[in-house]
Amino acid sequence: MTDDVMDVTDRIERLELFEERLGVQLEGLSAFVERGFLTVRGELHPRNGTELNQDTELVVAAYDATSRVIGTASNYFTSEDFFGIETFELSINLPIATVARVRVYPKKA
């Protein structure tokens, strides 16, 4: 990792109740800020079996120190095309350099 890359993985907040409600689990999450972009990576798994119960949207929201949302991104996973595990990478162009919190959660698509 170079000096201009900041690891902010420790600032990730998962909403595990949302994961449980949708029957999914997020694993292997990481977050890095580089050149004005926040990039979040990880895996989406079903809690049971190899298929999603429903189409799912994965949302990433970045917050500043005053809890203002400074950027968002999302990715859609369709139950029809999903099998077992999916990796994801979501990038957000940041208006400021400091990310205080990164929230990652699933919701119904």
mmCIF file with all atom_site columns, C-alpha atoms in Angstrom:
data_model
loop_
_atom_site.group_PDB
_atom_site.id
_atom_site.type_symbol
_atom_site.label_atom_id
_atom_site.label_alt_id
_atom_site.label_comp_id
_atom_site.label_asym_id
_atom_site.label_entity_id
_atom_site.label_seq_id
_atom_site.pdbx_PDB_ins_code
_atom_site.Cartn_x
_atom_site.Cartn_y
_atom_site.Cartn_z
_atom_site.occupancy
_atom_site.B_iso_or_equiv
_atom_site.pdbx_formal_charge
_atom_site.auth_seq_id
_atom_site.auth_comp_id
_atom_site.auth_asym_id
_atom_site.auth_atom_id
_atom_site.pdbx_PDB_model_num
ATOM 1   C CA . MET A 1 1   ? 0.000   0.000   0.000   1.00 0.00 ? 1   MET A CA 1
ATOM 2   C CA . THR A 1 2   ? 1.355   3.423   -0.887  1.00 0.00 ? 2   THR A CA 1
ATOM 3   C CA . ASP A 1 3   ? 1.458   6.473   1.377   1.00 0.00 ? 3   ASP A CA 1
ATOM 4   C CA . ASP A 1 4   ? -1.452  8.118   -0.467  1.00 0.00 ? 4   ASP A CA 1
ATOM 5   C CA . VAL A 1 5   ? -3.838  5.242   0.344   1.00 0.00 ? 5   VAL A CA 1
ATOM 6   C CA . MET A 1 6   ? -5.674  5.422   3.670   1.00 0.00 ? 6   MET A CA 1
ATOM 7   C CA . ASP A 1 7   ? -7.175  2.248   5.135   1.00 0.00 ? 7   ASP A CA 1
ATOM 8   C CA . VAL A 1 8   ? -10.543 3.136   6.720   1.00 0.00 ? 8   VAL A CA 1
ATOM 9   C CA . THR A 1 9   ? -11.802 -0.426  7.159   1.00 0.00 ? 9   THR A CA 1
ATOM 10  C CA . ASP A 1 10  ? -12.103 0.168   10.914  1.00 0.00 ? 10  ASP A CA 1
ATOM 11  C CA . ARG A 1 11  ? -14.770 2.818   10.198  1.00 0.00 ? 11  ARG A CA 1
ATOM 12  C CA . ILE A 1 12  ? -17.176 0.368   8.553   1.00 0.00 ? 12  ILE A CA 1
ATOM 13  C CA . GLU A 1 13  ? -20.550 -0.107  10.254  1.00 0.00 ? 13  GLU A CA 1
ATOM 14  C CA . ARG A 1 14  ? -22.722 -3.037  9.252   1.00 0.00 ? 14  ARG A CA 1
ATOM 15  C CA . LEU A 1 15  ? -26.457 -3.142  9.896   1.00 0.00 ? 15  LEU A CA 1
ATOM 16  C CA . GLU A 1 16  ? -26.627 -6.809  10.839  1.00 0.00 ? 16  GLU A CA 1
ATOM 17  C CA . LEU A 1 17  ? -30.376 -6.654  11.549  1.00 0.00 ? 17  LEU A CA 1
ATOM 18  C CA . PHE A 1 18  ? -30.937 -5.681  7.906   1.00 0.00 ? 18  PHE A CA 1
ATOM 19  C CA . GLU A 1 19  ? -28.687 -8.544  6.789   1.00 0.00 ? 19  GLU A CA 1
ATOM 20  C CA . GLU A 1 20  ? -30.637 -10.993 8.943   1.00 0.00 ? 20  GLU A CA 1
ATOM 21  C CA . ARG A 1 21  ? -33.994 -9.687  7.728   1.00 0.00 ? 21  ARG A CA 1
ATOM 22  C CA . LEU A 1 22  ? -32.985 -10.160 4.073   1.00 0.00 ? 22  LEU A CA 1
ATOM 23  C CA . GLY A 1 23  ? -31.280 -13.503 4.684   1.00 0.00 ? 23  GLY A CA 1
ATOM 24  C CA . VAL A 1 24  ? -27.813 -12.362 3.604   1.00 0.00 ? 24  VAL A CA 1
ATOM 25  C CA . GLN A 1 25  ? -24.418 -11.909 5.206   1.00 0.00 ? 25  GLN A CA 1
ATOM 26  C CA . LEU A 1 26  ? -21.585 -9.525  4.336   1.00 0.00 ? 26  LEU A CA 1
ATOM 27  C CA . GLU A 1 27  ? -18.035 -10.784 4.749   1.00 0.00 ? 27  GLU A CA 1
ATOM 28  C CA . GLY A 1 28  ? -14.486 -9.732  3.974   1.00 0.00 ? 28  GLY A CA 1
ATOM 29  C CA . LEU A 1 29  ? -15.309 -6.018  4.021   1.00 0.00 ? 29  LEU A CA 1
ATOM 30  C CA . SER A 1 30  ? -12.563 -3.454  3.400   1.00 0.00 ? 30  SER A CA 1
ATOM 31  C CA . ALA A 1 31  ? -12.550 0.290   2.748   1.00 0.00 ? 31  ALA A CA 1
ATOM 32  C CA . PHE A 1 32  ? -9.787  2.526   1.395   1.00 0.00 ? 32  PHE A CA 1
ATOM 33  C CA . VAL A 1 33  ? -9.554  6.192   0.454   1.00 0.00 ? 33  VAL A CA 1
ATOM 34  C CA . GLU A 1 34  ? -7.263  7.036   -2.450  1.00 0.00 ? 34  GLU A CA 1
ATOM 35  C CA . ARG A 1 35  ? -7.109  10.125  -4.666  1.00 0.00 ? 35  ARG A CA 1
ATOM 36  C CA . GLY A 1 36  ? -10.504 11.448  -3.563  1.00 0.00 ? 36  GLY A CA 1
ATOM 37  C CA . PHE A 1 37  ? -12.344 8.138   -3.860  1.00 0.00 ? 37  PHE A CA 1
ATOM 38  C CA . LEU A 1 38  ? -13.650 5.782   -1.197  1.00 0.00 ? 38  LEU A CA 1
ATOM 39  C CA . THR A 1 39  ? -13.642 2.168   -2.378  1.00 0.00 ? 39  THR A CA 1
ATOM 40  C CA . VAL A 1 40  ? -15.474 -0.517  -0.417  1.00 0.00 ? 40  VAL A CA 1
ATOM 41  C CA . ARG A 1 41  ? -15.026 -4.185  -1.269  1.00 0.00 ? 41  ARG A CA 1
ATOM 42  C CA . GLY A 1 42  ? -16.474 -7.385  0.115   1.00 0.00 ? 42  GLY A CA 1
ATOM 43  C CA . GLU A 1 43  ? -18.587 -10.472 -0.408  1.00 0.00 ? 43  GLU A CA 1
ATOM 44  C CA . LEU A 1 44  ? -22.331 -11.051 -0.266  1.00 0.00 ? 44  LEU A CA 1
ATOM 45  C CA . HIS A 1 45  ? -23.494 -14.514 0.847   1.00 0.00 ? 45  HIS A CA 1
ATOM 46  C CA . PRO A 1 46  ? -26.925 -15.980 1.502   1.00 0.00 ? 46  PRO A CA 1
ATOM 47  C CA . ARG A 1 47  ? -27.301 -16.960 5.180   1.00 0.00 ? 47  ARG A CA 1
ATOM 48  C CA . ASN A 1 48  ? -28.625 -20.359 4.097   1.00 0.00 ? 48  ASN A CA 1
ATOM 49  C CA . GLY A 1 49  ? -28.074 -22.254 0.877   1.00 0.00 ? 49  GLY A CA 1
ATOM 50  C CA . THR A 1 50  ? -26.741 -20.762 -2.341  1.00 0.00 ? 50  THR A CA 1
ATOM 51  C CA . GLU A 1 51  ? -29.578 -18.515 -3.532  1.00 0.00 ? 51  GLU A CA 1
ATOM 52  C CA . LEU A 1 52  ? -30.900 -15.108 -2.543  1.00 0.00 ? 52  LEU A CA 1
ATOM 53  C CA . ASN A 1 53  ? -34.470 -15.034 -1.234  1.00 0.00 ? 53  ASN A CA 1
ATOM 54  C CA . GLN A 1 54  ? -35.146 -11.829 -3.178  1.00 0.00 ? 54  GLN A CA 1
ATOM 55  C CA . ASP A 1 55  ? -33.469 -9.208  -5.332  1.00 0.00 ? 55  ASP A CA 1
ATOM 56  C CA . THR A 1 56  ? -31.146 -7.215  -3.081  1.00 0.00 ? 56  THR A CA 1
ATOM 57  C CA . GLU A 1 57  ? -29.557 -3.781  -3.261  1.00 0.00 ? 57  GLU A CA 1
ATOM 58  C CA . LEU A 1 58  ? -26.319 -3.249  -1.370  1.00 0.00 ? 58  LEU A CA 1
ATOM 59  C CA . VAL A 1 59  ? -25.824 0.349   -0.209  1.00 0.00 ? 59  VAL A CA 1
ATOM 60  C CA . VAL A 1 60  ? -22.637 2.087   0.926   1.00 0.00 ? 60  VAL A CA 1
ATOM 61  C CA . ALA A 1 61  ? -22.907 5.516   2.558   1.00 0.00 ? 61  ALA A CA 1
ATOM 62  C CA . ALA A 1 62  ? -19.960 7.677   3.656   1.00 0.00 ? 62  ALA A CA 1
ATOM 63  C CA . TYR A 1 63  ? -20.300 10.202  6.491   1.00 0.00 ? 63  TYR A CA 1
ATOM 64  C CA . ASP A 1 64  ? -18.177 13.095  7.699   1.00 0.00 ? 64  ASP A CA 1
ATOM 65  C CA . ALA A 1 65  ? -17.363 13.897  11.341  1.00 0.00 ? 65  ALA A CA 1
ATOM 66  C CA . THR A 1 66  ? -20.699 15.707  11.816  1.00 0.00 ? 66  THR A CA 1
ATOM 67  C CA . SER A 1 67  ? -22.691 12.680  10.518  1.00 0.00 ? 67  SER A CA 1
ATOM 68  C CA . ARG A 1 68  ? -23.515 14.290  7.182   1.00 0.00 ? 68  ARG A CA 1
ATOM 69  C CA . VAL A 1 69  ? -23.770 11.923  4.236   1.00 0.00 ? 69  VAL A CA 1
ATOM 70  C CA . ILE A 1 70  ? -20.927 12.869  1.889   1.00 0.00 ? 70  ILE A CA 1
ATOM 71  C CA . GLY A 1 71  ? -21.440 10.160  -0.721  1.00 0.00 ? 71  GLY A CA 1
ATOM 72  C CA . THR A 1 72  ? -23.355 7.004   -1.575  1.00 0.00 ? 72  THR A CA 1
ATOM 73  C CA . ALA A 1 73  ? -23.153 4.115   -3.995  1.00 0.00 ? 73  ALA A CA 1
ATOM 74  C CA . SER A 1 74  ? -25.153 0.936   -4.517  1.00 0.00 ? 74  SER A CA 1
ATOM 75  C CA . ASN A 1 75  ? -25.094 -2.344  -6.385  1.00 0.00 ? 75  ASN A CA 1
ATOM 76  C CA . TYR A 1 76  ? -27.965 -4.653  -7.321  1.00 0.00 ? 76  TYR A CA 1
ATOM 77  C CA . PHE A 1 77  ? -27.953 -8.429  -7.009  1.00 0.00 ? 77  PHE A CA 1
ATOM 78  C CA . THR A 1 78  ? -30.809 -10.302 -8.671  1.00 0.00 ? 78  THR A CA 1
ATOM 79  C CA . SER A 1 79  ? -31.980 -13.548 -7.120  1.00 0.00 ? 79  SER A CA 1
ATOM 80  C CA . GLU A 1 80  ? -32.302 -15.062 -10.594 1.00 0.00 ? 80  GLU A CA 1
ATOM 81  C CA . ASP A 1 81  ? -28.602 -14.566 -11.454 1.00 0.00 ? 81  ASP A CA 1
ATOM 82  C CA . PHE A 1 82  ? -27.122 -15.098 -7.993  1.00 0.00 ? 82  PHE A CA 1
ATOM 83  C CA . PHE A 1 83  ? -25.480 -18.382 -7.046  1.00 0.00 ? 83  PHE A CA 1
ATOM 84  C CA . GLY A 1 84  ? -23.622 -18.889 -3.805  1.00 0.00 ? 84  GLY A CA 1
ATOM 85  C CA . ILE A 1 85  ? -21.377 -15.868 -3.452  1.00 0.00 ? 85  ILE A CA 1
ATOM 86  C CA . GLU A 1 86  ? -20.785 -12.517 -5.116  1.00 0.00 ? 86  GLU A CA 1
ATOM 87  C CA . THR A 1 87  ? -17.930 -10.099 -4.619  1.00 0.00 ? 87  THR A CA 1
ATOM 88  C CA . PHE A 1 88  ? -18.497 -6.378  -4.969  1.00 0.00 ? 88  PHE A CA 1
ATOM 89  C CA . GLU A 1 89  ? -16.522 -3.172  -5.303  1.00 0.00 ? 89  GLU A CA 1
ATOM 90  C CA . LEU A 1 90  ? -18.237 0.196   -4.883  1.00 0.00 ? 90  LEU A CA 1
ATOM 91  C CA . SER A 1 91  ? -16.493 3.562   -5.280  1.00 0.00 ? 91  SER A CA 1
ATOM 92  C CA . ILE A 1 92  ? -17.636 6.974   -4.126  1.00 0.00 ? 92  ILE A CA 1
ATOM 93  C CA . ASN A 1 93  ? -16.144 10.284  -5.262  1.00 0.00 ? 93  ASN A CA 1
ATOM 94  C CA . LEU A 1 94  ? -15.632 12.242  -2.038  1.00 0.00 ? 94  LEU A CA 1
ATOM 95  C CA . PRO A 1 95  ? -16.038 16.026  -1.709  1.00 0.00 ? 95  PRO A CA 1
ATOM 96  C CA . ILE A 1 96  ? -13.735 16.027  1.342   1.00 0.00 ? 96  ILE A CA 1
ATOM 97  C CA . ALA A 1 97  ? -10.742 13.915  2.347   1.00 0.00 ? 97  ALA A CA 1
ATOM 98  C CA . THR A 1 98  ? -11.960 12.828  5.794   1.00 0.00 ? 98  THR A CA 1
ATOM 99  C CA . VAL A 1 99  ? -14.345 9.907   6.127   1.00 0.00 ? 99  VAL A CA 1
ATOM 100 C CA . ALA A 1 100 ? -15.537 9.428   9.692   1.00 0.00 ? 100 ALA A CA 1
ATOM 101 C CA . ARG A 1 101 ? -17.881 6.501   9.101   1.00 0.00 ? 101 ARG A CA 1
ATOM 102 C CA . VAL A 1 102 ? -18.789 4.050   6.326   1.00 0.00 ? 102 VAL A CA 1
ATOM 103 C CA . ARG A 1 103 ? -22.142 2.301   6.577   1.00 0.00 ? 103 ARG A CA 1
ATOM 104 C CA . VAL A 1 104 ? -22.778 -0.841  4.492   1.00 0.00 ? 104 VAL A CA 1
ATOM 105 C CA . TYR A 1 105 ? -26.212 -2.452  4.423   1.00 0.00 ? 105 TYR A CA 1
ATOM 106 C CA . PRO A 1 106 ? -28.556 -4.478  2.214   1.00 0.00 ? 106 PRO A CA 1
ATOM 107 C CA . LYS A 1 107 ? -32.122 -3.572  1.337   1.00 0.00 ? 107 LYS A CA 1
ATOM 108 C CA . LYS A 1 108 ? -34.906 -4.900  -0.880  1.00 0.00 ? 108 LYS A CA 1
ATOM 109 C CA . ALA A 1 109 ? -34.340 -4.013  -4.514  1.00 0.00 ? 109 ALA A CA 1
#
